PDB file of C-alpha atoms in Angstrom:
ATOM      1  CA  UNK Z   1      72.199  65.216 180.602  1.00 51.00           C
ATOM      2  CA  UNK Z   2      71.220  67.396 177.866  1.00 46.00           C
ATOM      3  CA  UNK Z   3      74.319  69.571 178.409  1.00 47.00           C
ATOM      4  CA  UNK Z   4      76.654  66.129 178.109  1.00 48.00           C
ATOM      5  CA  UNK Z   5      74.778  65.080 175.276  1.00 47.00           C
ATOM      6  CA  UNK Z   6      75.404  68.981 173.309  1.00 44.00           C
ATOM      7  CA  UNK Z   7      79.058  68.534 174.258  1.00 43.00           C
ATOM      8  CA  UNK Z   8      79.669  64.694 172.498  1.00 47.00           C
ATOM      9  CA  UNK Z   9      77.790  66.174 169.069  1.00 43.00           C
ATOM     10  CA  UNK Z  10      80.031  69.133 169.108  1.00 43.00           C
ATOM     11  CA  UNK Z  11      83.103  67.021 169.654  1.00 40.00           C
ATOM     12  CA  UNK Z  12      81.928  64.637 167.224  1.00 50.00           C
ATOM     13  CA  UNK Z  13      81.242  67.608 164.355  1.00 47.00           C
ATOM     14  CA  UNK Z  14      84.980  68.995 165.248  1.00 40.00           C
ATOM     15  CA  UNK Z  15      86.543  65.347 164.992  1.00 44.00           C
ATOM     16  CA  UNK Z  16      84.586  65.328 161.114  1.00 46.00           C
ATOM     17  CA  UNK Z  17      85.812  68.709 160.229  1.00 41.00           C
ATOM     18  CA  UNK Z  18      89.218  67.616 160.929  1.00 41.00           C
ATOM     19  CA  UNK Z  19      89.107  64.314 159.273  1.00 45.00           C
ATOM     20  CA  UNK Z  20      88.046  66.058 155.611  1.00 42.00           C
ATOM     21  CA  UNK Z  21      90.303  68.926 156.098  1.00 44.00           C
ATOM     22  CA  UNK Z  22      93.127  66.014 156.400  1.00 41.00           C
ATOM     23  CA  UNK Z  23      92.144  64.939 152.563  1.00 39.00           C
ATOM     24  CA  UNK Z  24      91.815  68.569 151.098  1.00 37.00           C
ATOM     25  CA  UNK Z  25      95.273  69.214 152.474  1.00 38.00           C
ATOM     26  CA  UNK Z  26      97.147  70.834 149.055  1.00 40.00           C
ATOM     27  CA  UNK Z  27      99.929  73.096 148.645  1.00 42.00           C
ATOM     28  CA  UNK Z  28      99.148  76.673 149.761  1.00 41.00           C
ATOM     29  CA  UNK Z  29      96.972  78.360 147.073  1.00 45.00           C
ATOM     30  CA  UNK Z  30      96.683  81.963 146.608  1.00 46.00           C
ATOM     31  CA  UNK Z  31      93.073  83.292 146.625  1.00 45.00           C
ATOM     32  CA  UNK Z  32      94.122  86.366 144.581  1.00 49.00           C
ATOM     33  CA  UNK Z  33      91.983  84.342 141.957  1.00 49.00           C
ATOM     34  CA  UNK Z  34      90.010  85.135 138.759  1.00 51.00           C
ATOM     35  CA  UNK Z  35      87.732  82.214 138.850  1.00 50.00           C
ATOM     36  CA  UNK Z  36      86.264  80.143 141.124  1.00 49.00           C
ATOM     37  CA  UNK Z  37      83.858  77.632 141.201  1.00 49.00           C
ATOM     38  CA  UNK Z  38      82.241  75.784 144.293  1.00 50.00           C
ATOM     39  CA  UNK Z  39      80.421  72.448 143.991  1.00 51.00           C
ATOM     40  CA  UNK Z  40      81.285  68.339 143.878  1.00 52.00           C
ATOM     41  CA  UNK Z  41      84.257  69.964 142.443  1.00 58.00           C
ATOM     42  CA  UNK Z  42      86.537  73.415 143.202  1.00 56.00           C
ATOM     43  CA  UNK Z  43      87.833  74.753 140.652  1.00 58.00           C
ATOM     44  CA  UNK Z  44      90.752  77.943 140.943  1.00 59.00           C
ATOM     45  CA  UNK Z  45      91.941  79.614 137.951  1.00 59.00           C
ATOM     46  CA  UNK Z  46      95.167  82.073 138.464  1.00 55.00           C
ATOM     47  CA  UNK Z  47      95.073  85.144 136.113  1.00 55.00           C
ATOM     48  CA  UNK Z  48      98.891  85.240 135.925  1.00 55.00           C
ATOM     49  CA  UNK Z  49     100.160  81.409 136.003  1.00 55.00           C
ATOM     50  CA  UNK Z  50      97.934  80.642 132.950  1.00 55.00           C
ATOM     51  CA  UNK Z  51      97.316  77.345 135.389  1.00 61.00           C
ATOM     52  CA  UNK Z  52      93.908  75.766 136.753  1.00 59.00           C
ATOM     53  CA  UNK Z  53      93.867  74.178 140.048  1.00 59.00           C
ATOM     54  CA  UNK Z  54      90.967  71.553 140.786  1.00 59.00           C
ATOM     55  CA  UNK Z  55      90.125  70.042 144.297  1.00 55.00           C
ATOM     56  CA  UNK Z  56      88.170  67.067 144.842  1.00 57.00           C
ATOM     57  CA  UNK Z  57      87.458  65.037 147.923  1.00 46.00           C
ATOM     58  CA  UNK Z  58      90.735  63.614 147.700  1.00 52.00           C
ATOM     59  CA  UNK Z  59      93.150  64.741 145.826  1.00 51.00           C
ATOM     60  CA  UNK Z  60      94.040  67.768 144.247  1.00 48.00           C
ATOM     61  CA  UNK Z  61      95.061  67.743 140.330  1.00 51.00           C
ATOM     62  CA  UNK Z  62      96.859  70.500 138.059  1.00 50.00           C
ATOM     63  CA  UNK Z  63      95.195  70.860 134.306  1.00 53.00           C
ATOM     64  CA  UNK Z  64      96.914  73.503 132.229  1.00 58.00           C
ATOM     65  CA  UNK Z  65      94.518  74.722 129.827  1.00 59.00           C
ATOM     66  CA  UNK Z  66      94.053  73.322 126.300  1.00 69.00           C
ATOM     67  CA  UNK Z  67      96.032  73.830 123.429  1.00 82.00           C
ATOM     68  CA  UNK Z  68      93.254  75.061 120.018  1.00 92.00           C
ATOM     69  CA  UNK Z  69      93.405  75.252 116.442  1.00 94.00           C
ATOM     70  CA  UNK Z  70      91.136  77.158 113.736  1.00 94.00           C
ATOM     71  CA  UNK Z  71      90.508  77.700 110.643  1.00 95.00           C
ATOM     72  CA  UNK Z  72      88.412  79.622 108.539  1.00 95.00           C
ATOM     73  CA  UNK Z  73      87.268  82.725 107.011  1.00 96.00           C
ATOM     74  CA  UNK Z  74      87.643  85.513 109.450  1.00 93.00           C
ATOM     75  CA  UNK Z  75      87.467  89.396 108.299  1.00 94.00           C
ATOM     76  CA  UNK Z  76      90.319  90.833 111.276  1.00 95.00           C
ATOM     77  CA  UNK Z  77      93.445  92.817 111.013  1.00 96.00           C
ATOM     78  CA  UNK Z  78      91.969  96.317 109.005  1.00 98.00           C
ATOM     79  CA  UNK Z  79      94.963  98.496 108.396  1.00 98.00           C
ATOM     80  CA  UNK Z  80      94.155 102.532 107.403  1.00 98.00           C
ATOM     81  CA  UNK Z  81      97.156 104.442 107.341  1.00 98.00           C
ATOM     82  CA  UNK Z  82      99.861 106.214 105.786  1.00 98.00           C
ATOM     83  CA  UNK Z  83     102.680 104.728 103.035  1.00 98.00           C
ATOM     84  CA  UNK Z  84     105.588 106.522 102.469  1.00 97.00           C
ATOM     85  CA  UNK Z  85     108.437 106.053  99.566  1.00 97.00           C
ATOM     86  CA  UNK Z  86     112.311 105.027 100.170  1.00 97.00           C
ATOM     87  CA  UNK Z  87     114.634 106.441  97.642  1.00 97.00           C
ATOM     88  CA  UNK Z  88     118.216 105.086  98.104  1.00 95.00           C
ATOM     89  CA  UNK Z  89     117.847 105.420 101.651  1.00 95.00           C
ATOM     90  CA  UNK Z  90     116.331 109.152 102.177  1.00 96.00           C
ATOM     91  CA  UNK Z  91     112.361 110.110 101.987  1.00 95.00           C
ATOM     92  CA  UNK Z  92     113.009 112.836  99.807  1.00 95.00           C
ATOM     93  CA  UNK Z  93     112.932 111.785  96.074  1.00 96.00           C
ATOM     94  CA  UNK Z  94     115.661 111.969  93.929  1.00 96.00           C
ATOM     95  CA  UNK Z  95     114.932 114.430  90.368  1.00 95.00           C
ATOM     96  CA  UNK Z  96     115.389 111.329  88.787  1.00 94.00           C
ATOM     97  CA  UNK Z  97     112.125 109.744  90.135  1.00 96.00           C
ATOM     98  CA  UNK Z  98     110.211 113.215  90.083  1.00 95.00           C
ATOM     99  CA  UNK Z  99     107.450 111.702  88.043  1.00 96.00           C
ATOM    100  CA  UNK Z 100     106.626 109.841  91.603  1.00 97.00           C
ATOM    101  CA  UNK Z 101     106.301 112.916  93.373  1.00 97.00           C
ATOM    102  CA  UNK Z 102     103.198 112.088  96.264  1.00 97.00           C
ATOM    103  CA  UNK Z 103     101.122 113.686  98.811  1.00 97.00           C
ATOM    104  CA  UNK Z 104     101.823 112.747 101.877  1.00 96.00           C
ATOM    105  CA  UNK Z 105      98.235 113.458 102.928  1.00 96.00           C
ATOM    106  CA  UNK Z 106      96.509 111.266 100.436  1.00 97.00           C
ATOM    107  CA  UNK Z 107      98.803 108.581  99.979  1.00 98.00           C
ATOM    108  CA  UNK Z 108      97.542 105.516 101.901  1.00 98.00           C
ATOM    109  CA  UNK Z 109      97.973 101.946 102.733  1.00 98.00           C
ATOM    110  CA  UNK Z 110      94.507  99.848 103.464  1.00 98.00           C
ATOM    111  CA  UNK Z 111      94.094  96.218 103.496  1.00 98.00           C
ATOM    112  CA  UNK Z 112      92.735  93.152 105.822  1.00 98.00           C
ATOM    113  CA  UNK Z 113      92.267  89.715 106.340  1.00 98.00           C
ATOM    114  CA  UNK Z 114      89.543  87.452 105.245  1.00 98.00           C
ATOM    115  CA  UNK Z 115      91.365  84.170 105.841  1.00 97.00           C
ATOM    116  CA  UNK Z 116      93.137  82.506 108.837  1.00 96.00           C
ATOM    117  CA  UNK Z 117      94.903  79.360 109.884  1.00 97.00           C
ATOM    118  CA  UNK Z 118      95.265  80.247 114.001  1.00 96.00           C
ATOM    119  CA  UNK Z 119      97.119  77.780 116.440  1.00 96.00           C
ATOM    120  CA  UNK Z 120      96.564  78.804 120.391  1.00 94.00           C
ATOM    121  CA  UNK Z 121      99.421  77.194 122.608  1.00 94.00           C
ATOM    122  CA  UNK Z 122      98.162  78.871 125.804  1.00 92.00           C
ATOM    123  CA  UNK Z 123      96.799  82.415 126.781  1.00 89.00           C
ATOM    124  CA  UNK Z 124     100.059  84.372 126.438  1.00 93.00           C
ATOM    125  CA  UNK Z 125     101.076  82.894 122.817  1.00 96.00           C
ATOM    126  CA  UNK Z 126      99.555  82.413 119.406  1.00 95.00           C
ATOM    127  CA  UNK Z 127     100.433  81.983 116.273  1.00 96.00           C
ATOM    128  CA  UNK Z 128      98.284  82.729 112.434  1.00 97.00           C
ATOM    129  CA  UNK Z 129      99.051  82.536 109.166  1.00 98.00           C
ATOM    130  CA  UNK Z 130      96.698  85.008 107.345  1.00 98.00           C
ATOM    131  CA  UNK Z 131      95.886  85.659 103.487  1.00 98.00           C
ATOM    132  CA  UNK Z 132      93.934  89.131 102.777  1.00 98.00           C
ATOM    133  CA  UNK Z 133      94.259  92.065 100.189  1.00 98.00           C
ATOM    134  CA  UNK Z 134      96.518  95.463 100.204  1.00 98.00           C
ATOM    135  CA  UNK Z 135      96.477  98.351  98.562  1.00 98.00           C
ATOM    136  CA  UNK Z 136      98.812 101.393  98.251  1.00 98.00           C
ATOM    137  CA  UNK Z 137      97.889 104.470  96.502  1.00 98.00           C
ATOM    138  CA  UNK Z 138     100.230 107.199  95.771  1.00 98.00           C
ATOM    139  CA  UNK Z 139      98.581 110.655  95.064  1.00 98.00           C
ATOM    140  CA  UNK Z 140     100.738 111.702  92.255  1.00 98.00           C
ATOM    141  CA  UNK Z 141     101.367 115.546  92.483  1.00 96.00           C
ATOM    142  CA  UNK Z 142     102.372 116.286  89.327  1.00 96.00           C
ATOM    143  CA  UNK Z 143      99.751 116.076  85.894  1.00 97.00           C
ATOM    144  CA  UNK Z 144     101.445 112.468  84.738  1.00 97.00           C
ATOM    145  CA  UNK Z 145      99.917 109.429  83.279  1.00 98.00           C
ATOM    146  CA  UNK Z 146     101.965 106.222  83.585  1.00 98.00           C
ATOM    147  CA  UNK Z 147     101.624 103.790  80.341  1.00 97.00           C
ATOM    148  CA  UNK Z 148     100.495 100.356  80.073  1.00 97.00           C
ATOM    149  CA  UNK Z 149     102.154  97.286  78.232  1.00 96.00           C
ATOM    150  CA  UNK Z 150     105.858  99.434  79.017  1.00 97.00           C
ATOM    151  CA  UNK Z 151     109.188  97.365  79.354  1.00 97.00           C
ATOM    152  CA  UNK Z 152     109.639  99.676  82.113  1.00 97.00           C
ATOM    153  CA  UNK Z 153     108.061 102.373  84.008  1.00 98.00           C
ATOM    154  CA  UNK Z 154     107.298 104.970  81.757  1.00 97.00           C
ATOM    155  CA  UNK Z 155     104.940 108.311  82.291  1.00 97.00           C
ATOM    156  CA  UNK Z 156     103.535 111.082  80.037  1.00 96.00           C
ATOM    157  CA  UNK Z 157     103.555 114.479  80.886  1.00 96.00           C
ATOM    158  CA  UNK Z 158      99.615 116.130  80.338  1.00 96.00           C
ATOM    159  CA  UNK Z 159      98.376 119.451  79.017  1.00 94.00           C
ATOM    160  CA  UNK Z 160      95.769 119.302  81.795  1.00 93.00           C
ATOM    161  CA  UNK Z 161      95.163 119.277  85.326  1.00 95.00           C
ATOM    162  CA  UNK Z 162      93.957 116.374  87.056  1.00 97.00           C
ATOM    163  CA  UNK Z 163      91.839 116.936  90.404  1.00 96.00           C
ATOM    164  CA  UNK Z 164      92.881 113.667  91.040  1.00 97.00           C
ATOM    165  CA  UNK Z 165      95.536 111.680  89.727  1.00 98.00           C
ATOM    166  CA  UNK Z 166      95.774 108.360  91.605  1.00 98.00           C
ATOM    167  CA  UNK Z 167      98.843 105.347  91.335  1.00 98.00           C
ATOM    168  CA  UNK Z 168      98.199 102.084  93.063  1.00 98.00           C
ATOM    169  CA  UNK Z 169      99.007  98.865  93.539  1.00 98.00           C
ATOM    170  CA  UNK Z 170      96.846  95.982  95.137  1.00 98.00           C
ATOM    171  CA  UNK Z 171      98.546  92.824  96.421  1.00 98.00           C
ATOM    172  CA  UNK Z 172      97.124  89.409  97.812  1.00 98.00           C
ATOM    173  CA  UNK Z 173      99.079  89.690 101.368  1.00 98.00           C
ATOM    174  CA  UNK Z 174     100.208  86.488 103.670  1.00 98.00           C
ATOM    175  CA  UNK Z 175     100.759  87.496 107.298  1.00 98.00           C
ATOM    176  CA  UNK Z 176     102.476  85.069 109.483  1.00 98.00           C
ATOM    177  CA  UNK Z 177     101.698  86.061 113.032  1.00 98.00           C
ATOM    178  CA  UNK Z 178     103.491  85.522 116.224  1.00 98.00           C
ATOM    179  CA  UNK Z 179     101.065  86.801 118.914  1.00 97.00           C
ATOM    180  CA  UNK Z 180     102.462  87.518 122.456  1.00 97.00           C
ATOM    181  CA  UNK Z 181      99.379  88.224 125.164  1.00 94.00           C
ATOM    182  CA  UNK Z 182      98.749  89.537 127.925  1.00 93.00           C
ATOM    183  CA  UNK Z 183      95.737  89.593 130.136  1.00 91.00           C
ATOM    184  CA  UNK Z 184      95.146  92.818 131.750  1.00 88.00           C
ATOM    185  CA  UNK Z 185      91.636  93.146 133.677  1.00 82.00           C
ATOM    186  CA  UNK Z 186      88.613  91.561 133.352  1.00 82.00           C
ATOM    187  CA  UNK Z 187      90.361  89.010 129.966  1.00 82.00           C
ATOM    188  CA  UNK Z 188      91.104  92.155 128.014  1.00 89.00           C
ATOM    189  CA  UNK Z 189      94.401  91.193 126.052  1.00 91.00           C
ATOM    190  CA  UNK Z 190      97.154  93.750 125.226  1.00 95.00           C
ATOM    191  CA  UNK Z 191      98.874  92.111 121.939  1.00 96.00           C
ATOM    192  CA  UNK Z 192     102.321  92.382 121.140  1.00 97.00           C
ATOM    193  CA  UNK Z 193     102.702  90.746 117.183  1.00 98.00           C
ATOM    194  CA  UNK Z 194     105.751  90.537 115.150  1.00 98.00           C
ATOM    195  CA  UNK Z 195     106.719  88.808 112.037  1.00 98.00           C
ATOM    196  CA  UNK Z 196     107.420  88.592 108.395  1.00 98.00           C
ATOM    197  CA  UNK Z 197     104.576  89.223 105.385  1.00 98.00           C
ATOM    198  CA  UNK Z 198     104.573  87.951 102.321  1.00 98.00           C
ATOM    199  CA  UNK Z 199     102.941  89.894  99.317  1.00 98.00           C
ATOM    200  CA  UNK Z 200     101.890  88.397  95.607  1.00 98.00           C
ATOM    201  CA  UNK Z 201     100.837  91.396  93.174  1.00 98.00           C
ATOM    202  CA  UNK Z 202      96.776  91.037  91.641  1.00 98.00           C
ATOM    203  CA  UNK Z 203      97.664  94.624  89.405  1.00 98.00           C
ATOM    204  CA  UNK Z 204      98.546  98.075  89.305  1.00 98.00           C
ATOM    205  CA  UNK Z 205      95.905 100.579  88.672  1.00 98.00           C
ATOM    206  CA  UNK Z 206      96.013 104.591  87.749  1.00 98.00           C
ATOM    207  CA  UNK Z 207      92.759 106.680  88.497  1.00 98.00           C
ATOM    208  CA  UNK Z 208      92.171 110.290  87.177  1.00 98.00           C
ATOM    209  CA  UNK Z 209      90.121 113.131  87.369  1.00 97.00           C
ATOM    210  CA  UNK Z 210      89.432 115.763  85.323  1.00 96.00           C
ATOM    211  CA  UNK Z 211      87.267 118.393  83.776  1.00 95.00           C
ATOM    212  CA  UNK Z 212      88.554 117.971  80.486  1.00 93.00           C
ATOM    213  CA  UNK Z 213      88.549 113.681  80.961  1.00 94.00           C
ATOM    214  CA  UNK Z 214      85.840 113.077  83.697  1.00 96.00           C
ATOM    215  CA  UNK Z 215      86.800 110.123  85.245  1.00 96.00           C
ATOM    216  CA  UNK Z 216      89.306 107.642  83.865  1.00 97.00           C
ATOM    217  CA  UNK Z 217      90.473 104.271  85.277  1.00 97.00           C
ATOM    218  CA  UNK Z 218      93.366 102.042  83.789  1.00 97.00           C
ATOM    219  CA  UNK Z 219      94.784  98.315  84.620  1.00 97.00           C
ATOM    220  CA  UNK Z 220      98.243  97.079  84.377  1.00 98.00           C
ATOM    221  CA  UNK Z 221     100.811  95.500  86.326  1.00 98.00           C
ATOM    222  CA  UNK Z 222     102.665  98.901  85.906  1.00 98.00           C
ATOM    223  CA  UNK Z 223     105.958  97.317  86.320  1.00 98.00           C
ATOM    224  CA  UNK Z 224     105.285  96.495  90.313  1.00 98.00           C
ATOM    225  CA  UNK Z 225     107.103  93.910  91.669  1.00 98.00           C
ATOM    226  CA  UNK Z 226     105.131  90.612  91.231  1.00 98.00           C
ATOM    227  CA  UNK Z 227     106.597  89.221  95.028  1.00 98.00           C
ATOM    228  CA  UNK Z 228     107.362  91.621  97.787  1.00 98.00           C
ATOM    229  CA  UNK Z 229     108.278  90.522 101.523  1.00 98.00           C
ATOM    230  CA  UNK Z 230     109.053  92.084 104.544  1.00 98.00           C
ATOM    231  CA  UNK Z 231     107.941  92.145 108.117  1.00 98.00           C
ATOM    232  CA  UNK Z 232     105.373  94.184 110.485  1.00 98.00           C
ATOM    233  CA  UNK Z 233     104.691  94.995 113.969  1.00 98.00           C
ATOM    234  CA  UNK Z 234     101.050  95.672 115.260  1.00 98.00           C
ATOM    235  CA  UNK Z 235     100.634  96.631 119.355  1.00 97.00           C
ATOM    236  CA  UNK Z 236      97.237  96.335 120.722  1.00 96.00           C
ATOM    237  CA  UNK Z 237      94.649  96.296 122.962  1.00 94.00           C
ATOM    238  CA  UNK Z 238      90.573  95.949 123.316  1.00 89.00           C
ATOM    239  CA  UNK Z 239      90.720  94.738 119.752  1.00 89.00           C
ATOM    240  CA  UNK Z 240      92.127  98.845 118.209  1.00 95.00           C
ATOM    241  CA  UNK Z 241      95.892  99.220 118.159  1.00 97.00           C
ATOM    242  CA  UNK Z 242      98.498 100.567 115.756  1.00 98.00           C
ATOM    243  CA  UNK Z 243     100.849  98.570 112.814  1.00 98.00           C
ATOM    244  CA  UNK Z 244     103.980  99.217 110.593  1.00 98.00           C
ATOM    245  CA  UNK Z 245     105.127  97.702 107.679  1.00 98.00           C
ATOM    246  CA  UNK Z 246     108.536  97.493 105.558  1.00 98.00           C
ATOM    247  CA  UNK Z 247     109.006  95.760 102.603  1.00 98.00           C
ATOM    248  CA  UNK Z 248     112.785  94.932 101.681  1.00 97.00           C
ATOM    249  CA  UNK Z 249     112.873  95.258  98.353  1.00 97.00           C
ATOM    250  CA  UNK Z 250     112.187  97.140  95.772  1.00 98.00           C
ATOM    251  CA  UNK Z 251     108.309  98.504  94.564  1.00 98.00           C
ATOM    252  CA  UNK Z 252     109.385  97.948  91.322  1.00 98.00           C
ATOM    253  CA  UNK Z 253     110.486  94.523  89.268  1.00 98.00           C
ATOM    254  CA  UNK Z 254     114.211  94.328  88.858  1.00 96.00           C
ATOM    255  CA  UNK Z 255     115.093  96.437  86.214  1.00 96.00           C
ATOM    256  CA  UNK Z 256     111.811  97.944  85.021  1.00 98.00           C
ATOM    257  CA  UNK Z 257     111.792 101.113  87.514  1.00 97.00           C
ATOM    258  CA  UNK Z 258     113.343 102.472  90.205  1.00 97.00           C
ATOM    259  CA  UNK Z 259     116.024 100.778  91.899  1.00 96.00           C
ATOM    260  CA  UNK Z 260     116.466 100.946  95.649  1.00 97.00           C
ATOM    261  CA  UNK Z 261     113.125 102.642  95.593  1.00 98.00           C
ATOM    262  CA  UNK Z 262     110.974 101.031  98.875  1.00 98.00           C
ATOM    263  CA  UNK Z 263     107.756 100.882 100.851  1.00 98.00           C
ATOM    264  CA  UNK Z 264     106.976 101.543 104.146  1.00 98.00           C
ATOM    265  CA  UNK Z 265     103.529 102.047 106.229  1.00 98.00           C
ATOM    266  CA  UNK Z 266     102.212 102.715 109.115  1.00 98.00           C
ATOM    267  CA  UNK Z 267      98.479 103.522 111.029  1.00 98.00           C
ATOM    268  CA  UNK Z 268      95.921 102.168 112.396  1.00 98.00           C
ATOM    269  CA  UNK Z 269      94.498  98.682 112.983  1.00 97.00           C
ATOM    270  CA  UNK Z 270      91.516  96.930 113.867  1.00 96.00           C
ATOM    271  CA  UNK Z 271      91.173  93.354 115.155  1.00 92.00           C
ATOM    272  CA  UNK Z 272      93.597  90.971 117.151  1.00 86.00           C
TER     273      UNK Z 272
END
């Protein structure tokens, strides 16, 4: 008896086990999975399909995840590096243009971004529109001061020596972003960004040192360009990465300095 009555519950438990796996039935689902959560509900999250798979009781539904927009202040996107000079083409200066004479060492590109407008369409794609501050400095080699209030660009020769004779420019920048991801392990993101930067000039400064002056700092627009543009590309990964920039036309306003004369950088970045 006891033996016939063992045998009808384990039928009975088999004949249930069937019955609910004929509800869960779904299309085959790969269990290579990042997430996965077990309760009322199962939730399975591919890394690579960017899709979320949910079964219930019975039926099975596809959610792709949400779409996300933000905006705010955000420091992100710290460039150090290097900026180099573009005379008609060649990175050697023309004599013509010897006043501008740099070294390469000490002349550097920094900026950032305080401000963001950031639109997420899914995990491999997002797009910003950024406003932050950039600054150039040319290390002048040669003992020159360049003059205020001038029509066009117009420099001094000195009597003395300058320790450190510093040229610079300092621009409110306008990055617009588009961000191509990629998740690699454990929602680390290698970044891939391109596109075109906009730049509105705040003023031109020159900075010396010397033992005859002490220190000596002057404010002008030094016959910058008051709009620059031009495009970057930053690579990425972990949040550190690398970035170059190229401005299309010229440092200086039409007319007022150097023609064909152009901007480049490169370096370091931090933030994605």
């Amino acid at each position: 008896m006891m033996k016939k009555t063992i045998i009808i519950v384990a039928l009975s438990s088999l004949a249930c086990i069937v019955k609910a796996q004929d509800s869960l039935i779904v299309d085959t689902v790969d269990l290579k999975t990042d997430l996965l959560k077990i309760g009322k509900i199962i939730t399975i999250k591919k890394g690579n399909s960017g899709n979320a798979v949910t079964l219930k009781l019975d039926n099975a539904t596809i959610s792709k995840p949400k779409k996300s927009v933000s905006i705010g202040f955000d420091f992100t996107r710290f460039d150090l590096g290097f900026s180099r000079y573009l005379d008609q083409g060649s990175f050697t200066l023309s004599p013509a243009n010897a006043n501008l004479d740099f070294l390469p060492s000490k002349t550097s590109n920094v900026g950032f971004d305080f401000f963001q407008f950031k639109y997420k369409a899914s995990d491999k794609f997002r797009f910003y529109i950024g406003a932050g501050l950039d600054w150039n400095h040319i290390r002048l080699n040669n003992n020159v001061t360049f003059q205020k209030n001038q029509a066009t660009l117009t420099a001094t020769q000195e009597v003395i020596n300058f320790t450190k004779n510093r040229f610079s420019s300092r621009y409110l920048r306008i990055p617009i972003g588009f961000d191509f991801t990629k998740t690699i392990q454990n929602d680390n993101k290698l970044h891939l960004v391109l596109g075109p930067e906009l730049g509105f000039l705040l003023n031109g400064k020159v900075k010396q040192e010397s033992k005859e002056r002490g220190k000596e700092k002057f404010k002008d627009d030094y016959n910058f360009n008051p709009f620059r543009y031009g495009g970057f590309v930053r690579v990425g990964y972990k949040g550190w990465g690398i970035y170059t920039k190229y401005y299309f036309n010229d440092v200086f306003a039409k007319g007022q300095g150097p023609a064909d004369f152009k901007n480049m950088s490169f370096g370091l970045s931090m933030g994605f």
